[in-house]
JSON list of C-alpha atoms in Angstrom, two decimals:
[
{"chain": "A", "resi": 95, "resn": "MET", "atom": "CA", "xyz": [50.16, -59.61, -182.61]},
{"chain": "A", "resi": 96, "resn": "LEU", "atom": "CA", "xyz": [49.95, -58.71, -178.95]},
{"chain": "A", "resi": 97, "resn": "THR", "atom": "CA", "xyz": [50.55, -55.15, -178.00]},
{"chain": "A", "resi": 98, "resn": "ARG", "atom": "CA", "xyz": [52.81, -54.10, -175.18]},
{"chain": "A", "resi": 99, "resn": "LYS", "atom": "CA", "xyz": [49.84, -53.04, -173.04]},
{"chain": "A", "resi": 100, "resn": "THR", "atom": "CA", "xyz": [48.06, -56.39, -173.52]},
{"chain": "A", "resi": 101, "resn": "THR", "atom": "CA", "xyz": [51.24, -58.28, -172.56]},
{"chain": "A", "resi": 102, "resn": "TRP", "atom": "CA", "xyz": [51.55, -56.28, -169.34]},
{"chain": "A", "resi": 103, "resn": "HIS", "atom": "CA", "xyz": [47.93, -57.05, -168.36]},
{"chain": "A", "resi": 104, "resn": "PHE", "atom": "CA", "xyz": [48.44, -60.77, -169.03]},
{"chain": "A", "resi": 105, "resn": "THR", "atom": "CA", "xyz": [51.57, -60.82, -166.88]},
{"chain": "A", "resi": 106, "resn": "PHE", "atom": "CA", "xyz": [49.80, -59.04, -163.98]},
{"chain": "A", "resi": 107, "resn": "VAL", "atom": "CA", "xyz": [46.85, -61.47, -164.02]},
{"chain": "A", "resi": 108, "resn": "SER", "atom": "CA", "xyz": [49.22, -64.45, -164.13]},
{"chain": "A", "resi": 109, "resn": "LEU", "atom": "CA", "xyz": [51.07, -63.17, -161.05]},
{"chain": "A", "resi": 110, "resn": "ILE", "atom": "CA", "xyz": [47.83, -62.82, -159.07]},
{"chain": "A", "resi": 111, "resn": "ILE", "atom": "CA", "xyz": [46.68, -66.36, -160.01]},
{"chain": "A", "resi": 112, "resn": "GLY", "atom": "CA", "xyz": [50.06, -67.81, -159.07]},
{"chain": "A", "resi": 113, "resn": "PHE", "atom": "CA", "xyz": [50.04, -66.01, -155.70]},
{"chain": "A", "resi": 114, "resn": "MET", "atom": "CA", "xyz": [46.56, -67.36, -154.86]},
{"chain": "A", "resi": 115, "resn": "LEU", "atom": "CA", "xyz": [47.56, -70.92, -155.80]},
{"chain": "A", "resi": 116, "resn": "ALA", "atom": "CA", "xyz": [50.65, -70.69, -153.59]},
{"chain": "A", "resi": 117, "resn": "ILE", "atom": "CA", "xyz": [48.57, -69.56, -150.58]},
{"chain": "A", "resi": 118, "resn": "GLN", "atom": "CA", "xyz": [46.06, -72.36, -151.13]},
{"chain": "A", "resi": 119, "resn": "PHE", "atom": "CA", "xyz": [48.82, -74.97, -151.34]},
{"chain": "A", "resi": 120, "resn": "GLN", "atom": "CA", "xyz": [50.46, -73.73, -148.12]},
{"chain": "A", "resi": 121, "resn": "THR", "atom": "CA", "xyz": [47.14, -73.68, -146.24]},
{"chain": "A", "resi": 122, "resn": "SER", "atom": "CA", "xyz": [46.24, -77.20, -147.29]},
{"chain": "A", "resi": 123, "resn": "HIS", "atom": "CA", "xyz": [49.60, -78.53, -146.06]},
{"chain": "A", "resi": 124, "resn": "GLU", "atom": "CA", "xyz": [49.70, -76.76, -142.69]},
{"chain": "A", "resi": 125, "resn": "PRO", "atom": "CA", "xyz": [49.11, -79.23, -139.85]},
{"chain": "A", "resi": 126, "resn": "ASP", "atom": "CA", "xyz": [46.13, -78.70, -137.56]},
{"chain": "A", "resi": 127, "resn": "VAL", "atom": "CA", "xyz": [47.14, -77.23, -134.19]},
{"chain": "A", "resi": 128, "resn": "ARG", "atom": "CA", "xyz": [45.58, -79.32, -131.45]},
{"chain": "A", "resi": 129, "resn": "ASP", "atom": "CA", "xyz": [45.07, -78.31, -127.84]},
{"chain": "A", "resi": 130, "resn": "THR", "atom": "CA", "xyz": [47.51, -80.55, -126.04]},
{"chain": "A", "resi": 131, "resn": "ARG", "atom": "CA", "xyz": [46.70, -79.25, -122.53]},
{"chain": "A", "resi": 132, "resn": "ASP", "atom": "CA", "xyz": [45.51, -81.80, -120.00]},
{"chain": "A", "resi": 133, "resn": "ILE", "atom": "CA", "xyz": [42.46, -81.36, -117.77]},
{"chain": "A", "resi": 134, "resn": "TRP", "atom": "CA", "xyz": [44.48, -79.96, -114.85]},
{"chain": "A", "resi": 135, "resn": "GLU", "atom": "CA", "xyz": [45.98, -77.20, -117.05]},
{"chain": "A", "resi": 136, "resn": "ILE", "atom": "CA", "xyz": [42.57, -76.38, -118.47]},
{"chain": "A", "resi": 137, "resn": "ARG", "atom": "CA", "xyz": [41.17, -76.09, -114.94]},
{"chain": "A", "resi": 138, "resn": "GLN", "atom": "CA", "xyz": [44.05, -73.86, -113.91]},
{"chain": "A", "resi": 139, "resn": "ASP", "atom": "CA", "xyz": [43.46, -71.59, -116.91]},
{"chain": "A", "resi": 140, "resn": "LEU", "atom": "CA", "xyz": [39.73, -71.54, -116.17]},
{"chain": "A", "resi": 141, "resn": "LYS", "atom": "CA", "xyz": [40.44, -70.65, -112.56]},
{"chain": "A", "resi": 142, "resn": "LYS", "atom": "CA", "xyz": [42.65, -67.77, -113.70]},
{"chain": "A", "resi": 143, "resn": "GLU", "atom": "CA", "xyz": [39.88, -66.51, -115.98]},
{"chain": "A", "resi": 144, "resn": "GLN", "atom": "CA", "xyz": [37.38, -66.75, -113.12]},
{"chain": "A", "resi": 145, "resn": "GLU", "atom": "CA", "xyz": [39.73, -64.84, -110.82]},
{"chain": "A", "resi": 146, "resn": "LEU", "atom": "CA", "xyz": [40.17, -62.17, -113.48]},
{"chain": "A", "resi": 147, "resn": "HIS", "atom": "CA", "xyz": [36.39, -61.97, -113.91]},
{"chain": "A", "resi": 148, "resn": "LYS", "atom": "CA", "xyz": [35.95, -61.66, -110.15]},
{"chain": "A", "resi": 149, "resn": "GLN", "atom": "CA", "xyz": [38.58, -58.92, -109.98]},
{"chain": "A", "resi": 150, "resn": "LEU", "atom": "CA", "xyz": [36.88, -57.03, -112.79]},
{"chain": "A", "resi": 151, "resn": "LEU", "atom": "CA", "xyz": [33.53, -57.25, -111.01]},
{"chain": "A", "resi": 152, "resn": "HIS", "atom": "CA", "xyz": [35.17, -55.98, -107.83]},
{"chain": "A", "resi": 153, "resn": "GLU", "atom": "CA", "xyz": [36.66, -53.03, -109.70]},
{"chain": "A", "resi": 154, "resn": "ILE", "atom": "CA", "xyz": [33.30, -52.26, -111.29]},
{"chain": "A", "resi": 155, "resn": "ARG", "atom": "CA", "xyz": [31.57, -52.24, -107.88]},
{"chain": "A", "resi": 156, "resn": "LYS", "atom": "CA", "xyz": [34.32, -50.06, -106.44]},
{"chain": "A", "resi": 157, "resn": "TYR", "atom": "CA", "xyz": [33.91, -47.49, -109.19]},
{"chain": "A", "resi": 158, "resn": "GLU", "atom": "CA", "xyz": [30.13, -47.60, -108.87]},
{"chain": "A", "resi": 159, "resn": "GLU", "atom": "CA", "xyz": [30.44, -46.89, -105.12]},
{"chain": "A", "resi": 160, "resn": "THR", "atom": "CA", "xyz": [32.82, -44.04, -105.88]},
{"chain": "A", "resi": 161, "resn": "LEU", "atom": "CA", "xyz": [30.31, -42.57, -108.33]},
{"chain": "A", "resi": 162, "resn": "GLU", "atom": "CA", "xyz": [27.54, -42.88, -105.74]},
{"chain": "A", "resi": 163, "resn": "LYS", "atom": "CA", "xyz": [29.70, -41.05, -103.20]},
{"chain": "A", "resi": 164, "resn": "TYR", "atom": "CA", "xyz": [30.41, -38.29, -105.71]},
{"chain": "A", "resi": 165, "resn": "GLU", "atom": "CA", "xyz": [26.70, -37.95, -106.45]},
{"chain": "A", "resi": 166, "resn": "GLN", "atom": "CA", "xyz": [25.88, -37.84, -102.74]},
{"chain": "A", "resi": 167, "resn": "GLN", "atom": "CA", "xyz": [28.58, -35.26, -102.06]},
{"chain": "A", "resi": 168, "resn": "ARG", "atom": "CA", "xyz": [27.38, -33.17, -104.98]},
{"chain": "A", "resi": 169, "resn": "SER", "atom": "CA", "xyz": [23.84, -33.32, -103.63]},
{"chain": "A", "resi": 170, "resn": "GLU", "atom": "CA", "xyz": [25.04, -32.38, -100.15]},
{"chain": "A", "resi": 171, "resn": "ASN", "atom": "CA", "xyz": [27.16, -29.59, -101.59]},
{"chain": "A", "resi": 172, "resn": "LYS", "atom": "CA", "xyz": [24.13, -28.23, -103.41]},
{"chain": "A", "resi": 173, "resn": "GLY", "atom": "CA", "xyz": [22.24, -28.19, -100.12]},
{"chain": "A", "resi": 174, "resn": "ALA", "atom": "CA", "xyz": [25.14, -26.52, -98.33]},
{"chain": "A", "resi": 175, "resn": "ILE", "atom": "CA", "xyz": [25.49, -23.91, -101.08]},
{"chain": "A", "resi": 176, "resn": "LEU", "atom": "CA", "xyz": [21.75, -23.25, -100.93]},
{"chain": "A", "resi": 177, "resn": "ARG", "atom": "CA", "xyz": [21.85, -22.83, -97.15]},
{"chain": "A", "resi": 178, "resn": "GLN", "atom": "CA", "xyz": [24.87, -20.52, -97.46]},
{"chain": "A", "resi": 179, "resn": "THR", "atom": "CA", "xyz": [23.08, -18.45, -100.10]},
{"chain": "A", "resi": 180, "resn": "VAL", "atom": "CA", "xyz": [20.01, -18.13, -97.88]},
{"chain": "A", "resi": 181, "resn": "GLU", "atom": "CA", "xyz": [22.18, -17.00, -94.96]},
{"chain": "A", "resi": 182, "resn": "GLU", "atom": "CA", "xyz": [23.92, -14.43, -97.15]},
{"chain": "A", "resi": 183, "resn": "LEU", "atom": "CA", "xyz": [20.60, -13.11, -98.39]},
{"chain": "A", "resi": 184, "resn": "LYS", "atom": "CA", "xyz": [19.26, -12.91, -94.83]},
{"chain": "A", "resi": 185, "resn": "LYS", "atom": "CA", "xyz": [22.41, -11.04, -93.83]},
{"chain": "A", "resi": 186, "resn": "GLU", "atom": "CA", "xyz": [22.05, -8.60, -96.70]},
{"chain": "A", "resi": 187, "resn": "ALA", "atom": "CA", "xyz": [18.39, -8.09, -95.81]},
{"chain": "A", "resi": 188, "resn": "GLY", "atom": "CA", "xyz": [19.36, -7.31, -92.21]},
{"chain": "A", "resi": 189, "resn": "LEU", "atom": "CA", "xyz": [17.67, -10.35, -90.70]},
{"chain": "A", "resi": 190, "resn": "THR", "atom": "CA", "xyz": [20.75, -11.61, -88.85]},
{"chain": "A", "resi": 191, "resn": "GLU", "atom": "CA", "xyz": [22.96, -10.17, -86.17]},
{"chain": "A", "resi": 192, "resn": "VAL", "atom": "CA", "xyz": [26.26, -8.78, -87.46]},
{"chain": "A", "resi": 193, "resn": "VAL", "atom": "CA", "xyz": [29.50, -8.22, -85.60]},
{"chain": "A", "resi": 194, "resn": "GLY", "atom": "CA", "xyz": [32.47, -6.23, -86.87]},
{"chain": "A", "resi": 195, "resn": "GLU", "atom": "CA", "xyz": [34.75, -3.24, -86.50]},
{"chain": "A", "resi": 196, "resn": "GLY", "atom": "CA", "xyz": [33.12, 0.15, -86.28]},
{"chain": "A", "resi": 197, "resn": "VAL", "atom": "CA", "xyz": [32.21, 3.15, -84.17]},
{"chain": "A", "resi": 198, "resn": "VAL", "atom": "CA", "xyz": [29.41, 4.02, -81.77]},
{"chain": "A", "resi": 199, "resn": "LEU", "atom": "CA", "xyz": [27.73, 7.42, -81.74]},
{"chain": "A", "resi": 200, "resn": "TYR", "atom": "CA", "xyz": [26.08, 8.62, -78.53]},
{"chain": "A", "resi": 201, "resn": "VAL", "atom": "CA", "xyz": [23.22, 11.11, -78.71]},
{"chain": "A", "resi": 202, "resn": "GLU", "atom": "CA", "xyz": [22.18, 12.90, -75.52]},
{"chain": "A", "resi": 203, "resn": "GLN", "atom": "CA", "xyz": [20.62, 16.15, -74.48]},
{"chain": "A", "resi": 204, "resn": "MET", "atom": "CA", "xyz": [22.95, 19.10, -73.99]},
{"chain": "A", "resi": 205, "resn": "TYR", "atom": "CA", "xyz": [20.93, 20.76, -71.21]},
{"chain": "A", "resi": 206, "resn": "ASP", "atom": "CA", "xyz": [22.31, 21.18, -67.73]},
{"chain": "A", "resi": 207, "resn": "GLU", "atom": "CA", "xyz": [20.56, 21.98, -64.46]},
{"chain": "A", "resi": 208, "resn": "SER", "atom": "CA", "xyz": [20.80, 25.75, -65.06]},
{"chain": "A", "resi": 209, "resn": "TYR", "atom": "CA", "xyz": [19.06, 25.65, -68.43]},
{"chain": "A", "resi": 210, "resn": "VAL", "atom": "CA", "xyz": [15.70, 27.38, -68.60]},
{"chain": "A", "resi": 211, "resn": "GLY", "atom": "CA", "xyz": [13.60, 26.99, -71.75]},
{"chain": "A", "resi": 212, "resn": "PRO", "atom": "CA", "xyz": [11.90, 24.46, -73.96]},
{"chain": "A", "resi": 213, "resn": "VAL", "atom": "CA", "xyz": [13.34, 20.97, -73.88]},
{"chain": "A", "resi": 214, "resn": "SER", "atom": "CA", "xyz": [13.19, 18.72, -76.92]},
{"chain": "A", "resi": 215, "resn": "ASP", "atom": "CA", "xyz": [12.51, 15.09, -76.19]},
{"chain": "A", "resi": 216, "resn": "THR", "atom": "CA", "xyz": [13.36, 13.84, -79.70]},
{"chain": "A", "resi": 217, "resn": "VAL", "atom": "CA", "xyz": [15.78, 14.40, -82.56]},
{"chain": "A", "resi": 218, "resn": "SER", "atom": "CA", "xyz": [14.42, 15.79, -85.80]},
{"chain": "A", "resi": 219, "resn": "ALA", "atom": "CA", "xyz": [13.86, 13.30, -88.59]},
{"chain": "A", "resi": 220, "resn": "GLU", "atom": "CA", "xyz": [15.63, 15.58, -91.06]},
{"chain": "A", "resi": 221, "resn": "LEU", "atom": "CA", "xyz": [18.79, 15.68, -88.93]},
{"chain": "A", "resi": 222, "resn": "LEU", "atom": "CA", "xyz": [18.75, 11.94, -88.49]},
{"chain": "A", "resi": 223, "resn": "ARG", "atom": "CA", "xyz": [18.38, 11.39, -92.24]},
{"chain": "A", "resi": 224, "resn": "ARG", "atom": "CA", "xyz": [21.27, 13.79, -92.85]},
{"chain": "A", "resi": 225, "resn": "LEU", "atom": "CA", "xyz": [23.43, 11.75, -90.48]},
{"chain": "A", "resi": 226, "resn": "MET", "atom": "CA", "xyz": [22.49, 8.54, -92.27]},
{"chain": "A", "resi": 227, "resn": "ASN", "atom": "CA", "xyz": [23.48, 10.07, -95.62]},
{"chain": "A", "resi": 228, "resn": "GLU", "atom": "CA", "xyz": [26.90, 10.97, -94.24]},
{"chain": "A", "resi": 229, "resn": "LEU", "atom": "CA", "xyz": [27.40, 7.52, -92.74]},
{"chain": "A", "resi": 230, "resn": "ASN", "atom": "CA", "xyz": [26.61, 5.93, -96.10]},
{"chain": "A", "resi": 231, "resn": "MET", "atom": "CA", "xyz": [29.03, 8.27, -97.86]},
{"chain": "A", "resi": 232, "resn": "TYR", "atom": "CA", "xyz": [31.76, 7.35, -95.37]},
{"chain": "A", "resi": 233, "resn": "GLY", "atom": "CA", "xyz": [31.41, 3.61, -96.03]},
{"chain": "A", "resi": 234, "resn": "ALA", "atom": "CA", "xyz": [28.92, 2.37, -93.45]},
{"chain": "A", "resi": 235, "resn": "GLN", "atom": "CA", "xyz": [27.93, -1.25, -94.04]},
{"chain": "A", "resi": 236, "resn": "TYR", "atom": "CA", "xyz": [25.49, -1.87, -91.17]},
{"chain": "A", "resi": 237, "resn": "VAL", "atom": "CA", "xyz": [23.75, 0.66, -88.90]},
{"chain": "A", "resi": 238, "resn": "SER", "atom": "CA", "xyz": [21.36, 0.55, -85.97]},
{"chain": "A", "resi": 239, "resn": "ILE", "atom": "CA", "xyz": [19.67, 3.47, -84.23]},
{"chain": "A", "resi": 240, "resn": "ALA", "atom": "CA", "xyz": [18.59, 2.85, -80.63]},
{"chain": "A", "resi": 241, "resn": "ASP", "atom": "CA", "xyz": [18.95, -0.90, -81.34]},
{"chain": "A", "resi": 242, "resn": "GLN", "atom": "CA", "xyz": [16.66, -0.59, -84.38]},
{"chain": "A", "resi": 243, "resn": "ARG", "atom": "CA", "xyz": [18.36, -2.13, -87.42]},
{"chain": "A", "resi": 244, "resn": "ILE", "atom": "CA", "xyz": [18.45, 0.08, -90.49]},
{"chain": "A", "resi": 245, "resn": "VAL", "atom": "CA", "xyz": [17.60, -1.81, -93.69]},
{"chain": "A", "resi": 246, "resn": "ASN", "atom": "CA", "xyz": [16.78, -0.77, -97.25]},
{"chain": "A", "resi": 247, "resn": "THR", "atom": "CA", "xyz": [13.10, -0.35, -96.44]},
{"chain": "A", "resi": 248, "resn": "THR", "atom": "CA", "xyz": [13.61, 1.64, -93.22]},
{"chain": "A", "resi": 249, "resn": "VAL", "atom": "CA", "xyz": [11.73, 4.93, -93.05]},
{"chain": "A", "resi": 250, "resn": "ILE", "atom": "CA", "xyz": [12.77, 7.80, -90.75]},
{"chain": "A", "resi": 251, "resn": "ARG", "atom": "CA", "xyz": [9.96, 10.31, -90.43]},
{"chain": "A", "resi": 252, "resn": "ASP", "atom": "CA", "xyz": [8.21, 12.76, -88.13]},
{"chain": "A", "resi": 253, "resn": "ILE", "atom": "CA", "xyz": [4.78, 11.67, -86.92]},
{"chain": "A", "resi": 254, "resn": "ASN", "atom": "CA", "xyz": [2.94, 14.18, -84.73]},
{"chain": "A", "resi": 255, "resn": "GLY", "atom": "CA", "xyz": [6.17, 15.79, -83.58]},
{"chain": "A", "resi": 256, "resn": "VAL", "atom": "CA", "xyz": [7.90, 12.48, -82.75]},
{"chain": "A", "resi": 257, "resn": "THR", "atom": "CA", "xyz": [10.68, 11.08, -84.91]},
{"chain": "A", "resi": 258, "resn": "LYS", "atom": "CA", "xyz": [10.19, 7.40, -85.65]},
{"chain": "A", "resi": 259, "resn": "VAL", "atom": "CA", "xyz": [12.53, 4.81, -87.12]},
{"chain": "A", "resi": 260, "resn": "ASP", "atom": "CA", "xyz": [9.97, 2.70, -88.93]},
{"chain": "A", "resi": 261, "resn": "SER", "atom": "CA", "xyz": [7.44, 2.36, -86.09]},
{"chain": "A", "resi": 262, "resn": "TYR", "atom": "CA", "xyz": [9.87, 2.87, -83.18]},
{"chain": "A", "resi": 263, "resn": "PRO", "atom": "CA", "xyz": [9.63, 6.34, -81.55]},
{"chain": "A", "resi": 264, "resn": "LEU", "atom": "CA", "xyz": [12.84, 8.17, -80.52]},
{"chain": "A", "resi": 265, "resn": "ARG", "atom": "CA", "xyz": [11.56, 9.99, -77.46]},
{"chain": "A", "resi": 266, "resn": "SER", "atom": "CA", "xyz": [14.13, 9.13, -74.81]},
{"chain": "A", "resi": 267, "resn": "PHE", "atom": "CA", "xyz": [17.78, 10.07, -74.36]},
{"chain": "A", "resi": 268, "resn": "PRO", "atom": "CA", "xyz": [20.52, 9.02, -74.48]},
{"chain": "A", "resi": 269, "resn": "PHE", "atom": "CA", "xyz": [20.54, 6.50, -77.34]},
{"chain": "A", "resi": 270, "resn": "GLU", "atom": "CA", "xyz": [23.26, 4.91, -79.44]},
{"chain": "A", "resi": 271, "resn": "ILE", "atom": "CA", "xyz": [23.88, 4.76, -83.16]},
{"chain": "A", "resi": 272, "resn": "LYS", "atom": "CA", "xyz": [26.08, 1.77, -83.96]},
{"chain": "A", "resi": 273, "resn": "VAL", "atom": "CA", "xyz": [27.98, 1.62, -87.23]},
{"chain": "A", "resi": 274, "resn": "ILE", "atom": "CA", "xyz": [30.02, -1.20, -88.77]},
{"chain": "A", "resi": 275, "resn": "ALA", "atom": "CA", "xyz": [32.36, -0.18, -91.59]},
{"chain": "A", "resi": 276, "resn": "ALA", "atom": "CA", "xyz": [35.02, -1.85, -93.72]},
{"chain": "A", "resi": 277, "resn": "ASP", "atom": "CA", "xyz": [37.48, 0.79, -92.49]},
{"chain": "A", "resi": 278, "resn": "ALA", "atom": "CA", "xyz": [36.50, 1.89, -88.97]},
{"chain": "A", "resi": 279, "resn": "GLU", "atom": "CA", "xyz": [39.50, 4.22, -88.64]},
{"chain": "A", "resi": 280, "resn": "LYS", "atom": "CA", "xyz": [38.57, 6.07, -91.84]},
{"chain": "A", "resi": 281, "resn": "MET", "atom": "CA", "xyz": [34.95, 6.28, -90.70]},
{"chain": "A", "resi": 282, "resn": "TYR", "atom": "CA", "xyz": [36.02, 7.78, -87.37]},
{"chain": "A", "resi": 283, "resn": "ASN", "atom": "CA", "xyz": [38.33, 10.37, -88.96]},
{"chain": "A", "resi": 284, "resn": "ARG", "atom": "CA", "xyz": [35.73, 11.52, -91.46]},
{"chain": "A", "resi": 285, "resn": "LEU", "atom": "CA", "xyz": [33.05, 11.84, -88.79]},
{"chain": "A", "resi": 286, "resn": "LYS", "atom": "CA", "xyz": [35.41, 13.87, -86.59]},
{"chain": "A", "resi": 287, "resn": "ALA", "atom": "CA", "xyz": [36.15, 16.20, -89.53]},
{"chain": "A", "resi": 288, "resn": "SER", "atom": "CA", "xyz": [32.45, 16.57, -90.34]},
{"chain": "A", "resi": 289, "resn": "THR", "atom": "CA", "xyz": [30.18, 19.37, -89.12]},
{"chain": "A", "resi": 290, "resn": "ILE", "atom": "CA", "xyz": [27.41, 16.92, -88.23]},
{"chain": "A", "resi": 291, "resn": "ALA", "atom": "CA", "xyz": [28.09, 17.34, -84.49]},
{"chain": "A", "resi": 292, "resn": "ASP", "atom": "CA", "xyz": [27.47, 21.09, -84.89]},
{"chain": "A", "resi": 293, "resn": "ASP", "atom": "CA", "xyz": [24.14, 20.33, -86.57]},
{"chain": "A", "resi": 294, "resn": "PHE", "atom": "CA", "xyz": [23.16, 18.27, -83.53]},
{"chain": "A", "resi": 295, "resn": "ALA", "atom": "CA", "xyz": [24.27, 21.08, -81.23]},
{"chain": "A", "resi": 296, "resn": "LEU", "atom": "CA", "xyz": [21.81, 23.42, -82.99]},
{"chain": "A", "resi": 297, "resn": "GLU", "atom": "CA", "xyz": [19.06, 21.16, -81.66]},
{"chain": "A", "resi": 298, "resn": "ASN", "atom": "CA", "xyz": [20.63, 21.20, -78.18]},
{"chain": "A", "resi": 299, "resn": "LEU", "atom": "CA", "xyz": [21.88, 17.64, -78.65]},
{"chain": "A", "resi": 300, "resn": "LEU", "atom": "CA", "xyz": [25.39, 16.36, -77.98]},
{"chain": "A", "resi": 301, "resn": "LEU", "atom": "CA", "xyz": [26.78, 13.90, -80.51]},
{"chain": "A", "resi": 302, "resn": "THR", "atom": "CA", "xyz": [29.79, 11.97, -79.21]},
{"chain": "A", "resi": 303, "resn": "ILE", "atom": "CA", "xyz": [31.82, 9.67, -81.49]},
{"chain": "A", "resi": 304, "resn": "SER", "atom": "CA", "xyz": [33.68, 6.76, -79.93]},
{"chain": "A", "resi": 305, "resn": "GLU", "atom": "CA", "xyz": [37.16, 5.63, -80.93]},
{"chain": "A", "resi": 306, "resn": "PRO", "atom": "CA", "xyz": [37.18, 2.79, -83.46]},
{"chain": "A", "resi": 307, "resn": "GLN", "atom": "CA", "xyz": [36.12, -0.43, -81.75]},
{"chain": "A", "resi": 308, "resn": "GLN", "atom": "CA", "xyz": [37.12, -3.97, -82.67]},
{"chain": "A", "resi": 309, "resn": "ARG", "atom": "CA", "xyz": [33.71, -5.44, -81.84]},
{"chain": "A", "resi": 310, "resn": "VAL", "atom": "CA", "xyz": [30.48, -3.66, -82.58]},
{"chain": "A", "resi": 311, "resn": "VAL", "atom": "CA", "xyz": [27.29, -5.74, -82.39]},
{"chain": "A", "resi": 312, "resn": "ILE", "atom": "CA", "xyz": [24.28, -4.72, -84.47]},
{"chain": "A", "resi": 313, "resn": "PRO", "atom": "CA", "xyz": [21.00, -6.57, -83.84]},
{"chain": "A", "resi": 314, "resn": "PRO", "atom": "CA", "xyz": [18.85, -8.09, -86.60]},
{"chain": "A", "resi": 315, "resn": "TYR", "atom": "CA", "xyz": [15.85, -6.33, -88.05]},
{"chain": "A", "resi": 316, "resn": "ASP", "atom": "CA", "xyz": [12.80, -7.36, -86.04]},
{"chain": "A", "resi": 317, "resn": "GLY", "atom": "CA", "xyz": [10.11, -5.87, -88.25]},
{"chain": "A", "resi": 318, "resn": "THR", "atom": "CA", "xyz": [8.16, -7.39, -91.12]},
{"chain": "A", "resi": 319, "resn": "VAL", "atom": "CA", "xyz": [9.96, -7.43, -94.44]},
{"chain": "A", "resi": 320, "resn": "ARG", "atom": "CA", "xyz": [7.49, -6.31, -97.06]},
{"chain": "A", "resi": 321, "resn": "VAL", "atom": "CA", "xyz": [8.14, -7.40, -100.64]},
{"chain": "A", "resi": 322, "resn": "LYS", "atom": "CA", "xyz": [6.36, -5.47, -103.37]},
{"chain": "A", "resi": 323, "resn": "GLN", "atom": "CA", "xyz": [6.03, -6.12, -107.10]},
{"chain": "A", "resi": 324, "resn": "MET", "atom": "CA", "xyz": [6.82, -9.81, -106.68]},
{"chain": "A", "resi": 325, "resn": "GLU", "atom": "CA", "xyz": [4.60, -12.83, -107.14]},
{"chain": "A", "resi": 326, "resn": "ALA", "atom": "CA", "xyz": [5.03, -16.59, -106.88]},
{"chain": "A", "resi": 327, "resn": "VAL", "atom": "CA", "xyz": [5.81, -18.56, -110.03]},
{"chain": "A", "resi": 328, "resn": "GLU", "atom": "CA", "xyz": [4.12, -21.92, -110.48]},
{"chain": "A", "resi": 329, "resn": "ASP", "atom": "CA", "xyz": [6.30, -24.95, -111.01]},
{"chain": "A", "resi": 330, "resn": "ALA", "atom": "CA", "xyz": [6.29, -25.73, -114.75]},
{"chain": "A", "resi": 331, "resn": "ARG", "atom": "CA", "xyz": [6.90, -29.43, -114.02]},
{"chain": "A", "resi": 332, "resn": "ARG", "atom": "CA", "xyz": [3.44, -29.88, -112.53]}
]
């Protein structure tokens, strides 16, 4: 006697076999579909496929040219960025002329024709360094003394009684100290409120501060830039 579970399995298998036989019968009785197109229609379809292939090739070449242009522009941009970086580094190192808003300080001797006594033909290095410290505190960006550009490596010192800016001697008056600042008006006001002019007067020197100027030109550093504690690195690709 068949159980209920066995009957259900038999029914399921019978359904699957019947479904497969029905599909086989339908497939064997379906007529073959024949290509009824004539030669002219086949040629037209072939021509369309060839045109589509040609169009696809054209699109591929167009995109390849676009990629080449992008690569070329990227390469040119890298070169431009590199050149810009070099120029910025040269500017920061003081190797280029700079123009901007600022003030000009004039240093001259205070003696007149009636003065009798020793005459100093230079400004003390200590006083000049004190002035530089104040200029830096007041926001100076670029400075030149007697057309000698002040850079990070500049040394102001006394050598045998003559004050030198690096190797340039300050032994003639008058001379100018040019200063470019982000805020020339603020620089001018702070210098006017400072006692630095009195310090110059103690050395019989007159320090005059100009009104803020729209265009102050500071020359490039013309000395040799010495780099210490740096060595070349060999290319690892070699």
